[in-house]
Coordinates of C-alpha atoms in Angstrom, one line a residue:
Chain A
M1 CA 5.3 -38.8 13.3
L2 CA 8.7 -39.2 11.6
A3 CA 8.8 -42.9 12.6
Y4 CA 5.3 -43.3 11.2
K5 CA 6.3 -41.7 7.9
L6 CA 9.4 -44.0 7.6
T7 CA 7.3 -47.2 8.0
T8 CA 4.3 -46.2 5.8
E9 CA 6.2 -44.6 3.0
D10 CA 7.6 -47.9 1.8
F11 CA 4.2 -49.7 1.6
E12 CA 1.9 -46.9 0.7
H13 CA 4.0 -44.9 -1.7
D14 CA 1.3 -44.8 -4.4
E15 CA -1.4 -43.7 -1.9
V16 CA 0.7 -40.9 -0.7
I17 CA 1.6 -39.7 -4.1
R18 CA -2.1 -39.9 -5.1
K19 CA -3.1 -37.9 -2.0
R20 CA -0.4 -35.4 -2.7
L21 CA -1.5 -35.0 -6.3
L22 CA -5.1 -34.6 -5.1
I23 CA -4.3 -31.7 -2.8
D24 CA -3.4 -28.4 -4.4
G25 CA 0.1 -27.7 -5.5
D26 CA 0.8 -25.7 -2.4
G27 CA -0.3 -28.5 -0.1
A28 CA 2.6 -30.7 -1.1
G29 CA 5.1 -28.0 -0.2
D30 CA 3.2 -27.5 3.1
D31 CA 3.6 -31.1 4.2
R32 CA 7.3 -31.0 3.6
R33 CA 7.6 -27.6 5.4
I34 CA 5.9 -29.0 8.5
N35 CA 8.3 -32.0 8.5
L36 CA 11.2 -29.6 8.2
L37 CA 9.9 -27.5 11.0
V38 CA 9.6 -30.4 13.3
K39 CA 13.2 -31.5 12.4
S40 CA 14.6 -28.0 12.8
F41 CA 12.7 -27.7 16.2
I42 CA 14.3 -30.9 17.4
K43 CA 17.7 -29.7 16.1
W44 CA 17.2 -26.3 17.8
C45 CA 16.3 -27.9 21.1
S46 CA 19.6 -29.9 20.9
S47 CA 21.8 -27.1 19.6
G48 CA 24.5 -25.4 21.5
S49 CA 25.5 -21.8 20.7
Q50 CA 23.3 -18.8 21.3
E51 CA 23.6 -17.2 17.8
E52 CA 23.0 -20.4 15.9
G53 CA 20.0 -21.1 18.2
Y54 CA 18.7 -17.6 17.6
S55 CA 19.1 -17.8 13.8
Q56 CA 17.5 -21.3 13.8
Y57 CA 14.7 -19.8 15.9
Q58 CA 14.1 -17.0 13.4
R59 CA 14.1 -19.6 10.5
M60 CA 11.6 -21.6 12.4
L61 CA 9.4 -18.6 12.9
S62 CA 9.5 -17.8 9.2
T63 CA 8.6 -21.4 8.2
L64 CA 5.7 -21.2 10.7
S65 CA 4.4 -17.9 9.3
Q66 CA 4.7 -19.4 5.8
C67 CA 2.6 -22.4 6.9
E68 CA 0.0 -20.0 8.5
F69 CA 0.0 -18.0 5.3
S70 CA -0.7 -21.0 3.1
M71 CA -3.4 -22.1 5.5
G72 CA -5.1 -18.7 5.3
K73 CA -4.9 -19.0 1.5
T74 CA -6.6 -22.4 1.5
L75 CA -9.4 -21.1 3.8
L76 CA -10.0 -18.2 1.5
V77 CA -10.1 -20.5 -1.5
Y78 CA -12.6 -22.7 0.4
D79 CA -14.8 -19.7 1.1
M80 CA -14.6 -18.7 -2.5
N81 CA -15.7 -22.1 -3.7
L82 CA -18.7 -22.0 -1.4
R83 CA -19.7 -18.6 -2.7
E84 CA -19.1 -19.8 -6.3
M85 CA -21.5 -22.7 -5.6
E86 CA -24.1 -20.4 -4.4
N87 CA -23.7 -18.2 -7.4
Y88 CA -24.1 -21.2 -9.7
E89 CA -27.2 -22.3 -7.8
K90 CA -28.7 -18.8 -8.4
I91 CA -27.8 -18.8 -12.1
Y92 CA -29.3 -22.3 -12.4
K93 CA -32.6 -21.2 -10.9
E94 CA -32.7 -18.1 -13.1
I95 CA -32.1 -20.3 -16.2
E96 CA -34.8 -22.6 -15.1
C97 CA -37.2 -19.7 -14.8
S98 CA -36.3 -18.4 -18.2
I99 CA -36.7 -21.9 -19.7
A100 CA -40.3 -22.0 -18.3
G101 CA -40.9 -18.5 -19.6
A102 CA -39.6 -19.6 -23.0
H103 CA -41.9 -22.6 -23.0
E104 CA -44.9 -20.3 -22.4
K105 CA -43.8 -18.0 -25.1
I106 CA -43.5 -20.9 -27.5
A107 CA -47.1 -22.0 -26.6
E108 CA -48.3 -18.4 -27.2
C109 CA -46.5 -18.2 -30.5
K110 CA -48.0 -21.5 -31.6
K111 CA -51.4 -20.1 -30.9
Q112 CA -50.6 -17.0 -32.9
I113 CA -49.3 -19.2 -35.8
L114 CA -52.6 -21.1 -35.8
Q115 CA -54.5 -17.8 -35.9
A116 CA -52.3 -16.4 -38.6
K117 CA -52.8 -19.6 -40.6
R118 CA -56.5 -19.3 -40.3
I119 CA -56.3 -15.7 -41.5
R120 CA -54.1 -16.7 -44.4
K121 CA -56.5 -19.4 -45.4
N122 CA -59.5 -17.0 -45.3
R123 CA -57.5 -14.5 -47.4
Q124 CA -56.7 -17.2 -49.9
E125 CA -60.3 -18.3 -50.1
Y126 CA -61.3 -14.8 -50.7
D127 CA -58.7 -14.4 -53.4
A128 CA -59.8 -17.5 -55.2
L129 CA -63.4 -16.4 -55.3
A130 CA -62.3 -12.9 -56.3
K131 CA -60.5 -14.3 -59.3
V132 CA -63.5 -16.2 -60.4
I133 CA -65.7 -13.1 -60.0
Q134 CA -63.2 -11.0 -62.0
H135 CA -63.7 -13.2 -65.0
H136 CA -67.3 -12.2 -65.2
P137 CA -67.9 -8.7 -66.5
D138 CA -68.8 -5.8 -64.2
R139 CA -72.4 -5.6 -63.1
H140 CA -72.9 -1.9 -64.0
E141 CA -71.6 -2.4 -67.6
T142 CA -73.9 -5.3 -68.1
L143 CA -76.8 -3.4 -66.8
K144 CA -76.0 -0.5 -69.1
E145 CA -75.7 -2.9 -72.0
L146 CA -79.0 -4.4 -71.1
E147 CA -80.7 -0.9 -71.0
A148 CA -79.2 0.1 -74.3
L149 CA -80.4 -3.2 -75.8
G150 CA -83.8 -2.7 -74.3
K151 CA -84.1 0.7 -75.8
E152 CA -83.0 -0.5 -79.2
L153 CA -85.5 -3.3 -79.0
E154 CA -88.3 -0.8 -78.2
H155 CA -87.3 1.5 -81.1
L156 CA -87.2 -1.3 -83.5
S157 CA -90.5 -2.6 -82.4
H158 CA -92.0 0.9 -82.9
I159 CA -90.6 1.0 -86.4
K160 CA -92.0 -2.5 -87.1
E161 CA -95.4 -1.4 -85.9
S162 CA -95.5 1.7 -88.1
V163 CA -94.3 -0.3 -91.1
E164 CA -97.0 -2.9 -90.5
D165 CA -99.7 -0.2 -90.2
K166 CA -98.6 1.3 -93.5
L167 CA -98.7 -2.2 -95.1
E168 CA -102.2 -2.7 -93.8
L169 CA -103.3 0.7 -95.2
R170 CA -101.9 0.0 -98.6
R171 CA -103.4 -3.5 -98.6
K172 CA -106.8 -2.0 -97.8
Q173 CA -106.4 0.6 -100.5
F174 CA -105.4 -2.0 -103.0
H175 CA -108.4 -4.1 -102.0
V176 CA -110.7 -1.1 -102.5
L177 CA -109.1 -0.4 -105.9
L178 CA -109.3 -3.9 -107.0
S179 CA -112.9 -4.3 -105.9
T180 CA -114.0 -1.1 -107.7
I181 CA -112.1 -2.3 -110.8
H182 CA -113.9 -5.6 -110.6
E183 CA -117.2 -3.9 -110.2
L184 CA -116.5 -1.7 -113.1
Q185 CA -115.6 -4.7 -115.2
Q186 CA -118.8 -6.4 -114.1
T187 CA -120.9 -3.4 -115.1
L188 CA -119.1 -3.1 -118.4
E189 CA -119.7 -6.7 -119.1
N190 CA -123.3 -6.4 -118.1
D191 CA -123.7 -3.4 -120.3
E192 CA -122.2 -5.3 -123.2
K193 CA -124.5 -8.2 -122.7
L194 CA -127.5 -5.9 -122.5
S195 CA -126.5 -4.2 -125.7
E196 CA -125.9 -7.5 -127.4
V197 CA -129.3 -8.8 -126.3
E198 CA -130.9 -5.6 -127.5
E199 CA -129.2 -5.9 -130.9
A200 CA -130.3 -9.5 -131.2
Q201 CA -133.9 -8.6 -130.4
E202 CA -133.8 -5.8 -133.0
T203 CA -132.5 -8.1 -135.8
S204 CA -135.1 -10.8 -134.9
L205 CA -137.8 -8.1 -135.0
E206 CA -136.6 -7.0 -138.4
T207 CA -136.5 -10.4 -139.9
D208 CA -139.6 -11.7 -138.1
P209 CA -142.6 -9.6 -139.3
K210 CA -143.6 -11.3 -142.7
P211 CA -147.2 -12.0 -142.8
Chain B
M1 CA -55.9 -63.3 -52.9
E2 CA -53.3 -65.0 -50.7
R3 CA -54.0 -66.3 -47.3
A4 CA -51.6 -66.3 -44.4
V5 CA -48.7 -68.7 -44.1
P6 CA -49.5 -72.3 -45.4
H7 CA -48.7 -75.2 -43.2
A8 CA -46.0 -77.8 -43.5
V9 CA -43.6 -75.7 -45.6
P10 CA -39.8 -76.0 -45.2
L11 CA -38.3 -73.0 -43.5
G12 CA -36.5 -71.5 -46.5
Q13 CA -39.7 -71.5 -48.6
M14 CA -41.7 -69.9 -45.9
E15 CA -39.2 -67.0 -45.6
V16 CA -39.3 -66.6 -49.4
F17 CA -43.1 -66.7 -49.2
Q18 CA -43.2 -64.0 -46.6
A19 CA -40.8 -61.9 -48.5
L20 CA -42.9 -62.2 -51.6
Q21 CA -46.0 -61.3 -49.6
R22 CA -44.3 -58.1 -48.3
L23 CA -43.1 -57.2 -51.8
H24 CA -46.6 -57.4 -53.2
M25 CA -48.4 -55.8 -50.3
T26 CA -50.6 -52.7 -50.7
V27 CA -51.8 -50.8 -47.7
F28 CA -55.2 -49.4 -48.5
S29 CA -56.5 -47.9 -45.3
Q30 CA -55.4 -46.5 -42.0
S31 CA -57.2 -45.5 -38.8
V32 CA -56.1 -43.9 -35.6
S33 CA -57.3 -45.3 -32.3
P34 CA -59.5 -43.0 -30.1
C35 CA -56.7 -42.6 -27.5
G36 CA -54.4 -41.5 -30.3
K37 CA -51.6 -43.8 -29.4
F38 CA -52.1 -46.6 -31.9
L39 CA -52.5 -46.8 -35.7
A40 CA -54.4 -49.5 -37.5
A41 CA -53.5 -50.3 -41.1
G42 CA -55.3 -52.7 -43.5
N43 CA -53.7 -54.3 -46.5
N44 CA -54.7 -56.2 -49.6
Y45 CA -54.4 -59.6 -47.9
G46 CA -57.2 -58.8 -45.5
Q47 CA -54.9 -58.3 -42.5
I48 CA -55.2 -55.5 -40.0
V49 CA -52.1 -54.6 -38.0
I50 CA -51.8 -52.2 -35.1
F51 CA -48.7 -50.1 -34.6
S52 CA -47.9 -48.4 -31.4
L53 CA -47.3 -44.8 -32.3
S54 CA -46.3 -43.8 -28.8
A55 CA -43.6 -46.5 -28.6
A56 CA -42.3 -45.7 -32.1
L57 CA -42.1 -41.9 -31.3
S58 CA -40.6 -42.2 -27.9
S59 CA -37.0 -41.5 -27.4
E60 CA -35.9 -45.0 -26.7
A61 CA -37.6 -46.5 -29.8
K62 CA -35.8 -49.5 -31.3
E63 CA -36.3 -51.4 -34.5
E64 CA -39.0 -53.6 -32.9
S65 CA -41.1 -50.6 -32.0
K66 CA -41.6 -50.0 -35.7
K67 CA -43.1 -53.4 -36.2
P68 CA -46.8 -54.2 -35.5
V69 CA -47.8 -55.0 -31.9
V70 CA -50.9 -56.9 -33.0
T71 CA -51.7 -58.6 -36.4
F72 CA -54.9 -60.4 -37.2
Q73 CA -56.8 -61.6 -40.3
A74 CA -59.8 -59.4 -40.6
H75 CA -61.4 -60.0 -44.0
D76 CA -61.1 -62.6 -46.8
G77 CA -60.4 -59.8 -49.3
P78 CA -58.6 -56.5 -49.1
V79 CA -59.5 -54.1 -46.4
Y80 CA -60.4 -51.0 -48.4
S81 CA -61.5 -48.7 -45.8
M82 CA -61.4 -48.3 -42.0
V83 CA -62.8 -45.8 -39.6
S84 CA -62.7 -45.5 -35.8
T85 CA -65.5 -44.5 -33.5
D86 CA -64.8 -43.7 -29.8
R87 CA -64.6 -47.4 -28.9
Q88 CA -64.7 -49.4 -32.1
L89 CA -62.7 -49.9 -35.2
V90 CA -64.9 -50.5 -38.2
S91 CA -63.4 -52.0 -41.3
A92 CA -64.8 -52.8 -44.7
G93 CA -63.7 -54.8 -47.6
D94 CA -65.3 -57.1 -50.1
G95 CA -68.9 -56.6 -49.4
E96 CA -68.9 -56.9 -45.6
V97 CA -68.4 -54.4 -42.9
K98 CA -67.1 -55.6 -39.5
A99 CA -66.4 -53.9 -36.3
W100 CA -63.8 -54.7 -33.6
L101 CA -63.5 -53.2 -30.1
W102 CA -60.2 -51.3 -29.7
A103 CA -59.8 -52.5 -26.2
E104 CA -60.1 -56.1 -27.3
I105 CA -57.7 -55.7 -30.2
L106 CA -55.0 -54.2 -27.9
K107 CA -55.3 -57.2 -25.7
K108 CA -54.6 -59.4 -28.8
G109 CA -58.1 -60.7 -29.1
S110 CA -59.3 -60.9 -32.7
K111 CA -63.0 -61.6 -32.3
E112 CA -65.2 -59.3 -34.3
L113 CA -67.9 -57.4 -32.5
W114 CA -70.4 -57.5 -35.3
R115 CA -70.5 -57.9 -39.1
R116 CA -73.1 -56.7 -41.5
Q117 CA -73.8 -56.7 -45.1
P118 CA -75.7 -53.8 -46.7
P119 CA -78.8 -54.8 -48.6
Y120 CA -77.6 -55.3 -52.2
R121 CA -80.0 -55.3 -55.1
T122 CA -79.1 -58.7 -56.3
S123 CA -77.8 -61.4 -54.0
L124 CA -75.4 -62.6 -56.7
E125 CA -73.1 -59.6 -56.7
V126 CA -70.9 -58.8 -53.7
P127 CA -69.6 -55.4 -54.5
E128 CA -66.6 -54.0 -52.6
I129 CA -67.1 -51.2 -50.1
N130 CA -64.6 -48.5 -51.0
A131 CA -65.4 -45.9 -48.5
L132 CA -66.7 -45.5 -44.9
L133 CA -67.8 -42.3 -43.3
L134 CA -68.9 -41.6 -39.7
V135 CA -71.7 -39.2 -39.1
P136 CA -71.3 -38.4 -35.4
K137 CA -74.5 -36.3 -35.1
E138 CA -76.7 -39.2 -36.1
N139 CA -74.4 -41.9 -34.8
S140 CA -74.5 -43.6 -38.1
L141 CA -72.1 -45.0 -40.6
I142 CA -72.3 -44.5 -44.4
L143 CA -70.9 -47.1 -46.7
A144 CA -70.3 -46.7 -50.4
G145 CA -68.8 -48.8 -53.0
G146 CA -69.3 -51.0 -56.0
D147 CA -73.1 -51.1 -56.1
C148 CA -73.2 -47.3 -56.8
Q149 CA -75.4 -46.6 -53.8
L150 CA -74.7 -44.9 -50.4
H151 CA -76.0 -47.0 -47.6
T152 CA -76.6 -45.5 -44.1
M153 CA -76.4 -47.8 -41.1
D154 CA -77.3 -46.8 -37.6
L155 CA -74.5 -47.8 -35.3
E156 CA -76.7 -48.5 -32.3
T157 CA -79.3 -50.8 -34.0
G158 CA -77.2 -52.0 -36.9
A159 CA -80.2 -51.5 -39.2
F160 CA -79.7 -50.0 -42.7
T161 CA -81.8 -46.9 -42.9
R162 CA -81.3 -45.4 -46.3
A163 CA -80.0 -46.2 -49.7
L164 CA -79.1 -43.1 -51.7
R165 CA -79.1 -43.8 -55.4
G166 CA -77.9 -41.5 -58.1
H167 CA -74.4 -42.5 -59.1
T168 CA -74.2 -44.4 -62.4
D169 CA -70.9 -46.1 -61.6
Y170 CA -69.1 -47.2 -58.5
I171 CA -68.3 -44.8 -55.7
H172 CA -64.7 -44.1 -54.7
C173 CA -64.8 -41.7 -51.8
L174 CA -67.0 -39.9 -49.3
A175 CA -66.7 -36.7 -47.4
L176 CA -68.9 -35.1 -44.7
R177 CA -70.0 -31.5 -44.8
E178 CA -70.5 -30.7 -41.1
R179 CA -72.6 -27.6 -41.1
S180 CA -75.5 -28.7 -43.0
P181 CA -75.4 -32.5 -42.6
E182 CA -74.6 -33.3 -46.1
V183 CA -72.5 -36.0 -47.6
L184 CA -70.4 -35.7 -50.7
S185 CA -69.6 -38.7 -52.8
G186 CA -67.3 -39.0 -55.8
G187 CA -67.1 -41.9 -58.1
E188 CA -66.1 -43.5 -61.3
D189 CA -68.8 -41.7 -63.3
G190 CA -67.0 -38.4 -62.8
A191 CA -69.6 -36.6 -60.8
V192 CA -69.5 -35.3 -57.2
R193 CA -72.9 -35.6 -55.7
L194 CA -74.1 -33.9 -52.5
W195 CA -76.8 -35.6 -50.5
D196 CA -78.9 -34.1 -47.8
L197 CA -79.1 -36.6 -45.0
R198 CA -82.4 -35.4 -43.6
T199 CA -84.4 -35.6 -46.9
A200 CA -82.3 -38.4 -48.4
K201 CA -82.2 -36.6 -51.7
E202 CA -79.5 -35.4 -54.0
V203 CA -79.2 -31.7 -53.6
Q204 CA -76.3 -30.8 -56.0
T205 CA -74.3 -32.5 -58.7
I206 CA -71.0 -31.3 -60.0
E207 CA -69.8 -33.0 -63.1
V208 CA -66.2 -32.3 -62.9
Y209 CA -65.2 -33.7 -66.3
K210 CA -67.5 -31.3 -68.0
H211 CA -65.5 -28.3 -66.9
E212 CA -62.8 -27.6 -69.4
E213 CA -60.3 -26.1 -67.0
C214 CA -59.9 -29.2 -64.9
S215 CA -60.9 -32.1 -67.1
R216 CA -58.1 -34.4 -68.4
P217 CA -59.7 -36.8 -70.8
H218 CA -56.6 -38.9 -71.2
N219 CA -56.8 -39.8 -67.5
G220 CA -60.4 -40.5 -67.5
R221 CA -63.2 -38.9 -65.5
W222 CA -63.1 -40.8 -62.3
I223 CA -63.0 -38.9 -59.0
G224 CA -60.5 -40.7 -56.7
C225 CA -60.4 -38.4 -53.7
L226 CA -62.6 -35.8 -52.0
A227 CA -62.3 -33.5 -49.1
T228 CA -64.5 -30.7 -47.9
D229 CA -64.3 -27.7 -45.6
S230 CA -67.9 -26.5 -45.4
D231 CA -68.0 -24.0 -48.2
W232 CA -65.1 -25.5 -50.2
M233 CA -64.4 -28.8 -51.7
V234 CA -61.2 -30.2 -53.3
C235 CA -61.4 -33.2 -55.5
G236 CA -59.0 -35.0 -57.8
G237 CA -58.4 -38.2 -59.7
G238 CA -58.7 -38.4 -63.4
P239 CA -59.4 -34.7 -63.7
A240 CA -56.8 -32.3 -62.2
L241 CA -56.9 -31.6 -58.5
T242 CA -59.2 -28.7 -58.2
L243 CA -60.6 -26.5 -55.4
W244 CA -64.3 -25.8 -55.8
H245 CA -66.6 -23.3 -54.2
L246 CA -69.7 -25.4 -53.4
R247 CA -72.4 -22.7 -53.3
S248 CA -71.6 -21.5 -56.8
S249 CA -70.3 -24.8 -58.2
T250 CA -67.4 -23.1 -59.7
P251 CA -63.8 -24.4 -59.9
T252 CA -61.6 -21.7 -58.3
T253 CA -58.1 -23.1 -58.2
I254 CA -56.5 -25.8 -60.2
F255 CA -53.4 -27.4 -58.7
P256 CA -50.8 -28.2 -61.3
M257 CA -50.2 -31.8 -60.5
R258 CA -49.9 -34.3 -63.4
A259 CA -50.3 -37.5 -61.5
P260 CA -53.8 -38.5 -60.4
Q261 CA -54.3 -38.0 -56.7
K262 CA -55.8 -40.7 -54.6
H263 CA -56.1 -39.0 -51.2
V264 CA -56.6 -35.4 -50.3
T265 CA -57.3 -33.6 -47.0
F266 CA -57.5 -30.1 -45.6
Y267 CA -55.0 -29.3 -42.8
Q268 CA -54.8 -25.8 -41.2
D269 CA -54.2 -23.5 -44.1
L270 CA -52.9 -26.2 -46.5
I271 CA -54.2 -28.9 -48.7
L272 CA -52.3 -32.2 -48.5
S273 CA -52.6 -34.6 -51.3
A274 CA -51.0 -37.8 -52.3
G275 CA -51.4 -40.2 -55.2
Q276 CA -49.3 -41.7 -58.0
G277 CA -45.8 -40.8 -57.3
P278 CA -43.9 -41.1 -54.1
C279 CA -44.4 -37.6 -52.6
V280 CA -46.9 -36.0 -50.3
N281 CA -47.7 -32.7 -51.8
Q282 CA -48.6 -29.6 -49.7
W283 CA -50.6 -26.9 -51.5
Q284 CA -51.6 -23.4 -50.5
L285 CA -55.2 -22.5 -51.4
S286 CA -53.9 -20.2 -54.0
G287 CA -52.6 -23.1 -56.1
E288 CA -48.9 -22.8 -55.2
L289 CA -47.0 -26.0 -54.3
K290 CA -45.6 -25.3 -50.9
A291 CA -43.6 -28.5 -50.5
Q292 CA -43.3 -32.0 -51.9
V293 CA -42.0 -34.5 -49.4
P294 CA -40.9 -37.9 -50.7
S295 CA -42.0 -41.0 -48.9
S296 CA -40.8 -44.6 -49.2
S297 CA -43.6 -46.0 -51.2
P298 CA -43.7 -45.7 -55.0
G299 CA -47.3 -44.6 -54.8
L300 CA -49.5 -43.5 -52.0
L301 CA -53.1 -44.4 -51.3
S302 CA -54.0 -43.1 -47.9
L303 CA -53.0 -40.3 -45.6
S304 CA -53.9 -40.1 -42.0
L305 CA -53.5 -37.1 -39.6
N306 CA -53.5 -38.1 -35.9
Q307 CA -55.2 -35.1 -34.3
Q308 CA -56.7 -36.9 -31.3
P309 CA -56.7 -34.5 -28.4
A310 CA -55.7 -37.2 -25.9
A311 CA -52.3 -37.8 -27.4
P312 CA -50.7 -34.5 -28.6
E313 CA -47.2 -36.0 -28.6
C314 CA -48.4 -38.5 -31.2
K315 CA -49.5 -35.8 -33.6
V316 CA -48.1 -37.1 -36.8
L317 CA -49.0 -37.6 -40.5
T318 CA -48.8 -41.1 -41.7
A319 CA -48.8 -42.1 -45.3
A320 CA -49.2 -45.6 -46.8
G321 CA -49.7 -47.0 -50.3
N322 CA -48.1 -49.5 -52.7
S323 CA -45.6 -51.0 -50.3
C324 CA -45.5 -52.7 -46.9
R325 CA -44.3 -49.6 -45.1
V326 CA -46.3 -46.8 -43.4
D327 CA -44.3 -43.6 -43.4
V328 CA -44.5 -41.3 -40.3
F329 CA -44.0 -37.5 -40.7
T330 CA -43.5 -35.8 -37.4
N331 CA -43.0 -32.5 -39.1
L332 CA -44.6 -31.9 -42.4
G333 CA -41.2 -31.1 -43.9
Y334 CA -39.6 -34.5 -43.9
R335 CA -40.2 -38.2 -43.4
A336 CA -39.1 -39.2 -39.9
F337 CA -39.2 -43.0 -40.1
S338 CA -41.3 -45.8 -41.5
L339 CA -43.3 -48.4 -39.7
S340 CA -43.2 -51.7 -41.5
F341 CA -45.5 -54.7 -41.7

């Protein structure tokens, strides 16, 4: 593996850096740790003294446990991501449902608005007519006025009738008076004429007899 | 009256000519297709253009979607009025009424289905037809215009069945009262007349200019626009825009608008009106001005509400008038964009 690294590093430097950047921060350290572990293992195999070997062995065990620890962490993170995805899926579905519910509510509200507009229109029509009606006077008052006027009319016509009757009576009385006066005049004239004629006859009788 | 582009004209002049044409254009009438996705508009040069509302309203609309998809020369004179049945587009202008199949128009065919001329009293005069009205119960069309009469035409046979006489001056606008099949007509003589279609007689006359509250003698007595909602009627023009209760023939609310209104309609609990002046006005029935939304034309002549059930996504208000643009209002509060000839 070491030989592989030596040959590829020169040509694929950018690739490696990009891959390392893509993996989490811990991952870069892990790669190096595994390389160091391999190197120290080889060194340990070829080391001489017992104590050094033992300490190197301990160091290797600790690096190994460190690697296992970071692997466990990444597995947990992976698990967490999966569960997070599920959670998001659930929330997404809930939001979709509530959107559909909101759409329905909007349709309901629109219907209610239409109904309310119809009611408002009816009220306004009523108000408009009511305004016009208010201009005209109250029916009871007009009826009362009509009654009063009717009564006055009756009263006045009674008075007129009685006055006319009186007038008739007076006229008749005057007529009678005038006709009696006229008759009297006639009789007086007649009497005068008669007395004149008698006088004339008397004077002619007096002058006439002359034999 | 100008025709379409003349032949053999150098390019610069043609562009100038087209620009002049657009400058002096007036859009008189609009009509929505039965599927609700297209809007037809007729102008003073006799052209009818079709706009695709679904394309213009979609999320990937570009500048070209706001231009007409089909243009054709329909009449020699201005197209004053248009109306759509469930398969045809009926347009009327100077004396003639023509019909076109919507399916044909959308395939860019411009052959008319039929053309008729109502029986005029003298053959010399060719009065313009200002208003068209569809009576779906009888399947007939009512025309009214310069000869002061209302003509009824049966759509199946094409025969002219009645001529209702009573107006003393030309008629501007018509409205249908659905419950009792009555037609209201308003005209230059200042009177709104109600005609019963079954007896072909005038049942009610409202002389708007005689009522002090709404008459404005300095504007004249002409009735420019009518709309009715069974028991109520709103009319305007020379006299102020007023709401009338038809049964009692009393004016109930007067809308305080100085400018004469040329188009009015009932919508939900509002009354929408437009006329001289660039705004579409929204009124409550109580007389309050709820909103005044400016449009792009200096004066408006026609409003159209697309309430076709087949296309609820194209439910818009379109307004057109003294310009080559048709404004589209997706929400009554503001102008969304303009379609342009």
